[in-house]
Amino acid sequence: MENQTKQRYFSFVDLMGLEQRYRAAFVNSLSGFKSLALIGTANCSKQTNLAIFNSLFHIGANPPYIGFISRPDSVDRHTLSNIMETGYYTINHINEEIYKQAHQTSARYAREISEFDATHLTPDYKLGFKAPFVKESHIQMGVQFKERINITTNNTVLVIGQINQVYFPNDCLCTDGFLDIEKAKTITCSGLDSYHKTERLARLTYAKADRDVSIAKLGYIE
Amino acid sequence: MENQTKQRYFSFVDLMGLEQRYRAAFVNSLSGFKSLALIGTANCSKQTNLAIFNSLFHIGANPPYIGFISRPDSVDRHTLSNIMETGYYTINHINEEIYKQAHQTSARYAREISEFDATHLTPDYKLGFKAPFVKESHIQMGVQFKERINITTNNTVLVIGQINQVYFPNDCLCTDGFLDIEKAKTITCSGLDSYHKTERLARLTYAKADRDVSIAKLGYIE
């Protein structure tokens, strides 16, 4: 790539001058490939809700905590209110077979309509967990709400939860604990609406200052 | 995939009982594919630093804000202290040509050694911006620190900044503002050390409750 000749530039002032939807599409592209998940909840009357999120991220492994960003003015709002009501939710990876249905959950359905029904995804209750899992998902987590952090600069909310249950395909677990989510068919997205499958370049060895990195083996558990 | 027969289960107690590095590898895999970036900084003495992050995420488009998670006990610490010192940093997408060098920046170099030198990546100063960009990166952002949020549950820090400059390949911009980061060769990662390129399944149209989603066109700006 000839960086010098082909590169284009936007300043902050340029960005602020863009038409609103154009700016949303552009700025949403800048944060790179994103984690995709369907978050399943139910309210106290057992009315279920399912919504797609592209802002999942690792908080810590000890204890196992996972976070996501909720935008209260969007369709996420039922997810957040259900989590506040019950304290539990499920996080379900999205694969190639269900990504169109997953995207469709972002439509503004009325509260009394479950996105499970509207998008023909199957609620799955496991071990008495209060929130529904997505049966068609290959990696599913049952999560307990831990902390809500309001990001006042733009009225978004960071929701942190503890992973209480994990279900995953047995043949995707490696001997060092790495879970091969590509083998489990998990996909990623970019921008607001672009879905991508992946192809592994390599796993790399732990980086040390006195040696170059090299390719690590993928040893699956038998 | 035959979910019923092949699925395996870990409870919270199982997770807490795992050996520490095994648990870190496993739990880091659960948050899905991640945004990858090199963050470039300099301290007030113009000593440069470069570090890889896999926790970039979109905060908002109006104004254009982007966030990342810093773990103060890891090699990120020089990045965070430089940002606090100068108020500026760069976020640079990682492509297939530089991912091994990018990974190598996670080694524990002494403070007086610049990861730019150690990994043979080229610092690039643009328009008088205080922090160095990575010349080999195809999508580069100049960012101004806005807010630091301490996540007390596990001593991590959410850093939010405003995008003041964006450089990107001209042929990757679509007519609706979507920036095709796959065309720009941006890659993604999973777990702590697995790097992946992507293959687009589709862009989907805006979801509405009264219709099914369909494939959207990718119209590039000429």
CSV table of C-alpha atoms in Angstrom, one decimal:
chain,number,residue,atom,x,y,z
A,1,MET,CA,0.0,0.0,0.0
A,2,GLU,CA,1.4,3.4,-1.0
A,3,ASN,CA,0.5,5.3,2.1
A,4,GLN,CA,1.7,8.6,0.8
A,5,THR,CA,-0.3,8.9,-2.4
A,6,LYS,CA,-3.6,7.3,-1.4
A,7,GLN,CA,-4.1,8.6,2.2
A,8,ARG,CA,-7.0,10.9,3.0
A,9,TYR,CA,-7.5,13.0,6.1
A,10,PHE,CA,-10.4,14.1,8.3
A,11,SER,CA,-10.0,16.6,11.2
A,12,PHE,CA,-12.2,16.8,14.2
A,13,VAL,CA,-13.9,19.8,12.5
A,14,ASP,CA,-14.4,17.7,9.3
A,15,LEU,CA,-15.9,14.9,11.4
A,16,MET,CA,-18.3,17.2,13.2
A,17,GLY,CA,-19.4,18.7,9.8
A,18,LEU,CA,-20.5,15.3,8.4
A,19,GLU,CA,-24.2,14.5,8.0
A,20,GLN,CA,-25.3,12.6,11.2
A,21,ARG,CA,-25.8,9.1,9.7
A,22,TYR,CA,-22.7,9.4,7.6
A,23,ARG,CA,-20.6,10.3,10.7
A,24,ALA,CA,-22.1,7.4,12.6
A,25,ALA,CA,-21.2,5.0,9.9
A,26,PHE,CA,-17.7,6.4,9.6
A,27,VAL,CA,-16.8,6.7,13.3
A,28,ASN,CA,-18.3,3.3,14.1
A,29,SER,CA,-15.8,1.9,11.5
A,30,LEU,CA,-12.8,3.3,13.3
A,31,SER,CA,-12.8,1.1,16.4
A,32,GLY,CA,-11.8,-1.9,14.3
A,33,PHE,CA,-13.4,-5.4,14.3
A,34,LYS,CA,-15.8,-5.8,17.1
A,35,SER,CA,-17.0,-8.6,19.4
A,36,LEU,CA,-20.5,-9.6,18.5
A,37,ALA,CA,-23.1,-11.2,20.9
A,38,LEU,CA,-26.7,-11.7,21.5
A,39,ILE,CA,-27.7,-10.7,25.0
A,40,GLY,CA,-30.7,-12.6,26.3
A,41,THR,CA,-32.8,-11.3,29.3
A,42,ALA,CA,-36.2,-11.7,30.8
A,43,ASN,CA,-38.2,-9.4,33.1
A,44,CYS,CA,-39.8,-10.5,36.3
A,45,SER,CA,-43.0,-11.5,34.4
A,46,LYS,CA,-40.8,-13.8,32.2
A,47,GLN,CA,-41.2,-11.7,29.1
A,48,THR,CA,-38.1,-12.4,27.1
A,49,ASN,CA,-35.9,-10.0,25.2
A,50,LEU,CA,-33.0,-10.5,22.8
A,51,ALA,CA,-30.7,-7.8,21.4
A,52,ILE,CA,-27.5,-7.7,19.4
A,53,PHE,CA,-24.4,-5.9,20.9
A,54,ASN,CA,-21.1,-5.2,19.3
A,55,SER,CA,-19.3,-3.8,22.3
A,56,LEU,CA,-18.4,-6.8,24.4
A,57,PHE,CA,-15.0,-6.7,26.0
A,58,HIS,CA,-12.8,-8.5,28.5
A,59,ILE,CA,-12.5,-7.0,31.9
A,60,GLY,CA,-10.6,-9.6,33.8
A,61,ALA,CA,-10.1,-13.3,34.2
A,62,ASN,CA,-9.8,-13.6,38.0
A,63,PRO,CA,-12.6,-13.3,38.8
A,64,PRO,CA,-14.0,-13.9,35.3
A,65,TYR,CA,-15.6,-10.5,34.4
A,66,ILE,CA,-17.0,-9.3,31.1
A,67,GLY,CA,-18.3,-5.9,30.0
A,68,PHE,CA,-20.4,-4.3,27.4
A,69,ILE,CA,-21.6,-0.8,26.5
A,70,SER,CA,-25.3,0.0,26.5
A,71,ARG,CA,-26.8,3.1,24.8
A,72,PRO,CA,-30.0,3.8,26.8
A,73,ASP,CA,-31.6,5.7,23.9
A,74,SER,CA,-31.4,2.7,21.5
A,75,VAL,CA,-33.2,-0.6,21.4
A,76,ASP,CA,-30.8,-1.9,24.1
A,77,ARG,CA,-33.0,-0.2,26.6
A,78,HIS,CA,-35.1,-3.3,27.3
A,79,THR,CA,-31.9,-5.3,27.9
A,80,LEU,CA,-30.6,-2.9,30.5
A,81,SER,CA,-33.9,-2.6,32.3
A,82,ASN,CA,-34.3,-6.4,32.5
A,83,ILE,CA,-30.8,-6.8,33.8
A,84,MET,CA,-31.5,-4.1,36.5
A,85,GLU,CA,-34.7,-6.0,37.3
A,86,THR,CA,-33.4,-9.5,37.6
A,87,GLY,CA,-29.6,-9.2,37.9
A,88,TYR,CA,-29.0,-11.9,35.3
A,89,TYR,CA,-28.4,-12.1,31.5
A,90,THR,CA,-26.9,-14.4,28.9
A,91,ILE,CA,-24.2,-13.6,26.4
A,92,ASN,CA,-24.3,-15.7,23.2
A,93,HIS,CA,-21.7,-15.7,20.4
A,94,ILE,CA,-23.1,-15.2,16.9
A,95,ASN,CA,-22.2,-17.6,14.0
A,96,GLU,CA,-22.7,-17.5,10.3
A,97,GLU,CA,-26.0,-19.4,10.4
A,98,ILE,CA,-27.7,-16.9,12.6
A,99,TYR,CA,-26.2,-13.5,11.8
A,100,LYS,CA,-29.1,-12.2,9.8
A,101,GLN,CA,-31.6,-13.1,12.6
A,102,ALA,CA,-29.1,-11.5,15.1
A,103,HIS,CA,-29.0,-8.3,13.1
A,104,GLN,CA,-32.8,-8.3,12.9
A,105,THR,CA,-33.1,-8.1,16.7
A,106,SER,CA,-31.9,-4.5,16.4
A,107,ALA,CA,-35.3,-3.5,14.9
A,108,ARG,CA,-37.6,-1.6,17.3
A,109,TYR,CA,-40.1,-4.2,18.3
A,110,ALA,CA,-42.7,-3.3,20.9
A,111,ARG,CA,-41.9,-4.4,24.4
A,112,GLU,CA,-44.6,-7.1,24.5
A,113,ILE,CA,-43.0,-8.8,21.4
A,114,SER,CA,-40.1,-11.1,22.1
A,115,GLU,CA,-37.2,-10.9,19.6
A,116,PHE,CA,-36.8,-14.6,20.1
A,117,ASP,CA,-40.2,-15.1,18.4
A,118,ALA,CA,-39.8,-12.3,15.9
A,119,THR,CA,-36.5,-13.6,14.6
A,120,HIS,CA,-37.1,-17.4,15.1
A,121,LEU,CA,-34.3,-17.9,17.5
A,122,THR,CA,-34.9,-20.5,20.3
A,123,PRO,CA,-34.8,-19.6,24.0
A,124,ASP,CA,-33.0,-22.2,26.0
A,125,TYR,CA,-33.2,-22.4,29.8
A,126,LYS,CA,-30.3,-24.2,31.5
A,127,LEU,CA,-29.8,-25.3,35.1
A,128,GLY,CA,-32.5,-23.0,36.4
A,129,PHE,CA,-30.7,-19.9,35.1
A,130,LYS,CA,-33.1,-16.9,35.1
A,131,ALA,CA,-32.3,-15.6,31.6
A,132,PRO,CA,-32.8,-17.4,28.3
A,133,PHE,CA,-29.8,-18.6,26.3
A,134,VAL,CA,-29.9,-18.7,22.5
A,135,LYS,CA,-30.0,-22.4,21.5
A,136,GLU,CA,-28.5,-21.8,18.0
A,137,SER,CA,-25.4,-20.1,19.5
A,138,HIS,CA,-22.3,-22.3,20.0
A,139,ILE,CA,-20.7,-20.4,22.9
A,140,GLN,CA,-23.1,-19.3,25.6
A,141,MET,CA,-22.5,-17.6,28.9
A,142,GLY,CA,-24.7,-17.1,31.9
A,143,VAL,CA,-23.8,-13.8,33.5
A,144,GLN,CA,-24.5,-12.2,36.9
A,145,PHE,CA,-24.7,-8.4,37.0
A,146,LYS,CA,-21.9,-6.8,39.1
A,147,GLU,CA,-21.4,-3.1,38.4
A,148,ARG,CA,-23.0,-0.3,36.3
A,149,ILE,CA,-20.7,2.6,35.4
A,150,ASN,CA,-22.4,5.7,33.8
A,151,ILE,CA,-20.2,7.3,31.2
A,152,THR,CA,-21.4,10.8,31.6
A,153,THR,CA,-19.6,12.3,28.6
A,154,ASN,CA,-22.2,10.8,26.2
A,155,ASN,CA,-24.8,9.1,28.3
A,156,THR,CA,-23.8,5.5,27.8
A,157,VAL,CA,-23.5,2.8,30.4
A,158,LEU,CA,-20.8,0.3,30.9
A,159,VAL,CA,-22.3,-3.0,32.3
A,160,ILE,CA,-20.0,-5.4,34.0
A,161,GLY,CA,-20.9,-9.0,34.9
A,162,GLN,CA,-19.4,-12.1,36.4
A,163,ILE,CA,-19.4,-15.3,34.2
A,164,ASN,CA,-21.3,-17.9,36.2
A,165,GLN,CA,-21.8,-20.5,33.4
A,166,VAL,CA,-20.0,-21.2,30.1
A,167,TYR,CA,-21.1,-23.7,27.4
A,168,PHE,CA,-18.8,-24.4,24.5
A,169,PRO,CA,-18.0,-27.0,21.9
A,170,ASN,CA,-15.7,-29.6,23.4
A,171,ASP,CA,-13.5,-29.9,20.3
A,172,CYS,CA,-12.6,-26.1,20.4
A,173,LEU,CA,-10.7,-26.2,23.7
A,174,CYS,CA,-6.9,-26.1,23.5
A,175,THR,CA,-4.6,-27.7,26.0
A,176,ASP,CA,-3.5,-24.3,27.3
A,177,GLY,CA,-7.0,-23.0,27.9
A,178,PHE,CA,-7.4,-21.1,24.6
A,179,LEU,CA,-10.9,-21.6,23.2
A,180,ASP,CA,-10.8,-21.6,19.4
A,181,ILE,CA,-13.8,-19.4,18.7
A,182,GLU,CA,-13.0,-19.4,15.0
A,183,LYS,CA,-13.5,-23.2,15.0
A,184,ALA,CA,-16.7,-22.6,16.9
A,185,LYS,CA,-17.8,-20.5,13.9
A,186,THR,CA,-18.0,-17.2,15.9
A,187,ILE,CA,-18.0,-14.2,13.6
A,188,THR,CA,-17.1,-10.5,14.0
A,189,CYS,CA,-18.4,-7.2,12.6
A,190,SER,CA,-17.2,-3.8,11.6
A,191,GLY,CA,-19.1,-0.5,11.5
A,192,LEU,CA,-22.8,-0.8,12.1
A,193,ASP,CA,-23.8,-3.5,9.7
A,194,SER,CA,-20.8,-5.4,8.2
A,195,TYR,CA,-20.4,-9.0,9.2
A,196,HIS,CA,-17.2,-11.0,8.7
A,197,LYS,CA,-15.9,-14.5,9.2
A,198,THR,CA,-12.3,-15.0,10.0
A,199,GLU,CA,-9.2,-16.9,8.9
A,200,ARG,CA,-6.4,-17.4,11.5
A,201,LEU,CA,-3.0,-16.0,10.6
A,202,ALA,CA,-1.3,-17.6,13.6
A,203,ARG,CA,-1.2,-17.8,17.3
A,204,LEU,CA,2.0,-16.2,18.5
A,205,THR,CA,4.2,-17.1,21.5
A,206,TYR,CA,4.4,-14.9,24.6
A,207,ALA,CA,6.5,-11.9,23.7
A,208,LYS,CA,9.8,-11.4,25.5
A,209,ALA,CA,12.2,-8.5,25.1
A,210,ASP,CA,15.2,-10.7,24.4
A,211,ARG,CA,13.8,-12.8,21.5
A,212,ASP,CA,11.6,-12.5,18.4
A,213,VAL,CA,8.0,-13.8,18.5
A,214,SER,CA,7.3,-17.2,16.8
A,215,ILE,CA,4.3,-19.2,15.9
A,216,ALA,CA,2.6,-21.1,18.7
A,217,LYS,CA,1.0,-24.5,18.2
A,218,LEU,CA,-2.8,-25.1,18.5
A,219,GLY,CA,-3.0,-28.3,20.6
A,220,TYR,CA,-6.7,-29.3,21.0
A,221,ILE,CA,-7.8,-31.4,23.9
A,222,GLU,CA,-8.7,-34.9,22.7
B,1,MET,CA,-22.9,-28.6,14.8
B,2,GLU,CA,-24.6,-31.1,17.1
B,3,ASN,CA,-24.8,-28.8,20.1
B,4,GLN,CA,-26.4,-31.5,22.4
B,5,THR,CA,-23.7,-34.1,22.1
B,6,LYS,CA,-20.6,-32.0,21.9
B,7,GLN,CA,-21.2,-29.2,24.4
B,8,ARG,CA,-19.0,-28.8,27.5
B,9,TYR,CA,-19.7,-26.8,30.6
B,10,PHE,CA,-17.7,-24.7,33.1
B,11,SER,CA,-19.3,-23.2,36.2
B,12,PHE,CA,-18.0,-20.1,38.0
B,13,VAL,CA,-16.4,-22.5,40.6
B,14,ASP,CA,-14.8,-24.5,37.7
B,15,LEU,CA,-13.4,-21.3,36.3
B,16,MET,CA,-12.0,-20.1,39.6
B,17,GLY,CA,-10.4,-23.6,40.1
B,18,LEU,CA,-8.4,-23.4,36.8
B,19,GLU,CA,-4.6,-22.7,36.8
B,20,GLN,CA,-4.1,-19.0,36.5
B,21,ARG,CA,-2.6,-18.9,33.0
B,22,TYR,CA,-5.1,-21.5,31.7
B,23,ARG,CA,-7.9,-19.4,33.1
B,24,ALA,CA,-6.5,-16.2,31.5
B,25,ALA,CA,-6.3,-17.9,28.1
B,26,PHE,CA,-9.8,-19.3,28.4
B,27,VAL,CA,-11.6,-16.2,29.7
B,28,ASN,CA,-9.9,-13.9,27.3
B,29,SER,CA,-11.3,-16.1,24.5
B,30,LEU,CA,-14.9,-15.6,25.7
B,31,SER,CA,-15.2,-11.9,24.8
B,32,GLY,CA,-15.2,-12.8,21.0
B,33,PHE,CA,-13.1,-11.2,18.3
B,34,LYS,CA,-11.4,-8.0,19.4
B,35,SER,CA,-10.3,-4.7,18.0
B,36,LEU,CA,-6.6,-4.5,17.7
B,37,ALA,CA,-4.6,-1.3,17.8
B,38,LEU,CA,-1.1,0.0,18.5
B,39,ILE,CA,-1.2,3.0,20.8
B,40,GLY,CA,1.6,5.5,20.3
B,41,THR,CA,2.6,8.0,22.9
B,42,ALA,CA,5.5,10.2,24.0
B,43,ASN,CA,6.4,11.6,27.4
B,44,CYS,CA,7.3,15.3,27.9
B,45,SER,CA,11.0,14.4,27.2
B,46,LYS,CA,9.9,13.0,23.8
B,47,GLN,CA,10.7,9.5,24.8
B,48,THR,CA,8.3,7.4,22.6
B,49,ASN,CA,6.3,4.3,23.6
B,50,LEU,CA,4.2,1.9,21.5
B,51,ALA,CA,1.9,-0.8,22.9
B,52,ILE,CA,-0.6,-3.2,21.5
B,53,PHE,CA,-4.2,-3.1,22.8
B,54,ASN,CA,-7.1,-5.5,22.1
B,55,SER,CA,-9.8,-3.6,24.0
B,56,LEU,CA,-10.6,-0.7,21.7
B,57,PHE,CA,-14.3,0.2,21.5
B,58,HIS,CA,-16.7,2.7,20.1
B,59,ILE,CA,-18.1,5.2,22.6
B,60,GLY,CA,-20.0,7.6,20.4
B,61,ALA,CA,-20.0,9.4,17.0
B,62,ASN,CA,-21.2,12.8,18.1
B,63,PRO,CA,-18.7,13.9,19.2
B,64,PRO,CA,-16.3,11.2,17.9
B,65,TYR,CA,-15.2,9.4,21.1
B,66,ILE,CA,-13.2,6.1,21.3
B,67,GLY,CA,-12.3,4.1,24.4
B,68,PHE,CA,-9.9,1.4,25.5
B,69,ILE,CA,-9.1,-0.5,28.7
B,70,SER,CA,-5.7,-0.2,30.3
B,71,ARG,CA,-4.4,-2.7,32.9
B,72,PRO,CA,-2.0,-0.7,35.1
B,73,ASP,CA,-0.1,-3.8,36.2
B,74,SER,CA,0.8,-4.8,32.6
B,75,VAL,CA,3.1,-3.3,30.0
B,76,ASP,CA,0.3,-0.8,29.2
B,77,ARG,CA,1.5,1.3,32.1
B,78,HIS,CA,3.9,3.5,30.1
B,79,THR,CA,1.1,4.2,27.7
B,80,LEU,CA,-1.3,5.4,30.4
B,81,SER,CA,1.4,7.5,32.2
B,82,ASN,CA,2.4,9.2,28.9
B,83,ILE,CA,-1.3,10.0,28.1
B,84,MET,CA,-1.7,11.5,31.6
B,85,GLU,CA,1.5,13.5,31.0
B,86,THR,CA,0.7,14.9,27.6
B,87,GLY,CA,-3.0,14.5,27.0
B,88,TYR,CA,-2.5,13.0,23.5
B,89,TYR,CA,-2.0,9.6,21.9
B,90,THR,CA,-2.4,7.9,18.5
B,91,ILE,CA,-4.5,4.8,17.7
B,92,ASN,CA,-3.2,2.8,14.7
B,93,HIS,CA,-4.9,-0.2,13.1
B,94,ILE,CA,-2.8,-3.4,12.7
B,95,ASN,CA,-2.5,-5.1,9.4
B,96,GLU,CA,-1.2,-8.5,8.3
B,97,GLU,CA,2.3,-7.1,7.4
B,98,ILE,CA,3.0,-5.8,11.0
B,99,TYR,CA,1.1,-8.1,13.4
B,100,LYS,CA,4.2,-9.9,14.6
B,101,GLN,CA,5.9,-6.6,15.4
B,102,ALA,CA,2.8,-5.4,17.0
B,103,HIS,CA,2.6,-8.5,19.2
B,104,GLN,CA,6.3,-8.0,20.1
B,105,THR,CA,5.5,-4.6,21.6
B,106,SER,CA,3.9,-6.5,24.5
B,107,ALA,CA,7.3,-7.6,25.8
B,108,ARG,CA,8.5,-5.9,28.9
B,109,TYR,CA,11.1,-3.4,27.6
B,110,ALA,CA,12.8,-1.0,29.9
B,111,ARG,CA,11.3,2.5,30.0
B,112,GLU,CA,14.3,4.0,28.1
B,113,ILE,CA,13.9,1.6,25.2
B,114,SER,CA,11.3,2.7,22.6
B,115,GLU,CA,9.2,-0.2,21.2
B,116,PHE,CA,9.4,1.7,17.9
B,117,ASP,CA,13.1,0.9,17.8
B,118,ALA,CA,12.9,-2.5,19.3
B,119,THR,CA,10.2,-3.7,16.8
B,120,HIS,CA,11.4,-1.8,13.7
B,121,LEU,CA,8.2,0.2,13.4
B,122,THR,CA,8.5,3.8,12.2
B,123,PRO,CA,7.3,6.8,14.2
B,124,ASP,CA,5.5,9.3,12.0
B,125,TYR,CA,4.7,12.8,13.2
B,126,LYS,CA,1.9,14.6,11.5
B,127,LEU,CA,0.6,18.2,11.6
B,128,GLY,CA,2.5,18.9,14.8
B,129,PHE,CA,0.6,16.3,16.7
B,130,LYS,CA,2.4,15.5,20.0
B,131,ALA,CA,2.2,11.7,19.8
B,132,PRO,CA,3.8,9.5,17.1
B,133,PHE,CA,1.7,7.6,14.6
B,134,VAL,CA,2.8,4.3,13.2
B,135,LYS,CA,3.8,4.8,9.6
B,136,GLU,CA,3.1,1.2,8.6
B,137,SER,CA,-0.5,1.4,9.8
B,138,HIS,CA,-3.2,2.1,7.2
B,139,ILE,CA,-5.7,3.7,9.5
B,140,GLN,CA,-4.3,6.1,12.0
B,141,MET,CA,-6.0,8.4,14.5
B,142,GLY,CA,-4.8,11.3,16.5
B,143,VAL,CA,-6.7,11.3,19.8
B,144,GLN,CA,-7.1,13.8,22.7
B,145,PHE,CA,-7.6,12.4,26.2
B,146,LYS,CA,-11.0,13.3,27.6
B,147,GLU,CA,-11.9,11.1,30.6
B,148,ARG,CA,-10.5,8.4,32.8
B,149,ILE,CA,-12.8,6.0,34.6
B,150,ASN,CA,-11.4,3.7,37.2
B,151,ILE,CA,-13.1,0.3,37.2
B,152,THR,CA,-12.7,-0.5,40.9
B,153,THR,CA,-13.9,-4.1,40.7
B,154,ASN,CA,-10.5,-5.2,39.3
B,155,ASN,CA,-8.2,-2.2,39.1
B,156,THR,CA,-8.5,-1.5,35.4
B,157,VAL,CA,-8.9,1.9,33.7
B,158,LEU,CA,-11.3,2.9,30.9
B,159,VAL,CA,-9.6,5.7,28.9
B,160,ILE,CA,-11.9,7.8,26.7
B,161,GLY,CA,-10.5,10.2,24.0
B,162,GLN,CA,-11.8,12.4,21.3
B,163,ILE,CA,-10.7,11.7,17.7
B,164,ASN,CA,-9.0,14.9,16.4
B,165,GLN,CA,-7.3,13.4,13.3
B,166,VAL,CA,-8.1,10.4,11.1
B,167,TYR,CA,-5.9,9.2,8.2
B,168,PHE,CA,-7.3,6.4,6.0
B,169,PRO,CA,-6.9,4.9,2.5
B,170,ASN,CA,-9.1,6.9,0.1
B,171,ASP,CA,-10.3,3.8,-1.8
B,172,CYS,CA,-11.8,2.3,1.4
B,173,LEU,CA,-14.4,4.9,2.0
B,174,CYS,CA,-18.0,4.1,1.0
B,175,THR,CA,-20.6,6.6,-0.2
B,176,ASP,CA,-22.6,6.3,3.1
B,177,GLY,CA,-19.6,6.9,5.3
B,178,PHE,CA,-18.7,3.3,6.0
B,179,LEU,CA,-15.0,2.8,6.1
B,180,ASP,CA,-14.1,-0.7,4.7
B,181,ILE,CA,-11.4,-1.7,7.2
B,182,GLU,CA,-11.2,-5.2,5.7
B,183,LYS,CA,-10.1,-3.6,2.4
B,184,ALA,CA,-7.6,-1.6,4.4
B,185,LYS,CA,-6.2,-4.9,5.6
B,186,THR,CA,-7.0,-4.3,9.3
B,187,ILE,CA,-7.0,-7.6,11.2
B,188,THR,CA,-8.6,-8.9,14.5
B,189,CYS,CA,-7.6,-11.1,17.3
B,190,SER,CA,-9.0,-13.6,19.8
B,191,GLY,CA,-7.8,-14.7,23.2
B,192,LEU,CA,-4.4,-13.3,24.1
B,193,ASP,CA,-2.4,-14.3,21.0
B,194,SER,CA,-4.5,-15.5,18.1
B,195,TYR,CA,-4.5,-13.2,15.0
B,196,HIS,CA,-7.0,-13.4,12.2
B,197,LYS,CA,-7.8,-11.8,8.9
B,198,THR,CA,-11.4,-11.5,7.8
B,199,GLU,CA,-13.7,-12.3,4.9
B,200,ARG,CA,-16.9,-10.3,4.6
B,201,LEU,CA,-20.2,-12.2,4.7
B,202,ALA,CA,-22.3,-9.1,3.9
B,203,ARG,CA,-23.4,-5.7,4.9
B,204,LEU,CA,-27.0,-5.8,6.0
B,205,THR,CA,-29.7,-3.1,5.6
B,206,TYR,CA,-31.0,-1.2,8.7
B,207,ALA,CA,-33.3,-3.5,10.6
B,208,LYS,CA,-37.0,-2.7,10.8
B,209,ALA,CA,-39.7,-4.6,12.6
B,210,ASP,CA,-42.0,-4.9,9.6
B,211,ARG,CA,-39.5,-6.4,7.1
B,212,ASP,CA,-36.6,-9.0,6.9
B,213,VAL,CA,-33.1,-7.8,6.6
B,214,SER,CA,-31.4,-7.9,3.2
B,215,ILE,CA,-27.9,-7.4,1.8
B,216,ALA,CA,-26.7,-3.8,1.4
B,217,LYS,CA,-24.4,-2.6,-1.4
B,218,LEU,CA,-20.9,-1.6,-0.9
B,219,GLY,CA,-20.6,1.6,-3.0
B,220,TYR,CA,-17.1,3.0,-2.8
B,221,ILE,CA,-16.4,6.7,-3.4
B,222,GLU,CA,-14.6,7.1,-6.8
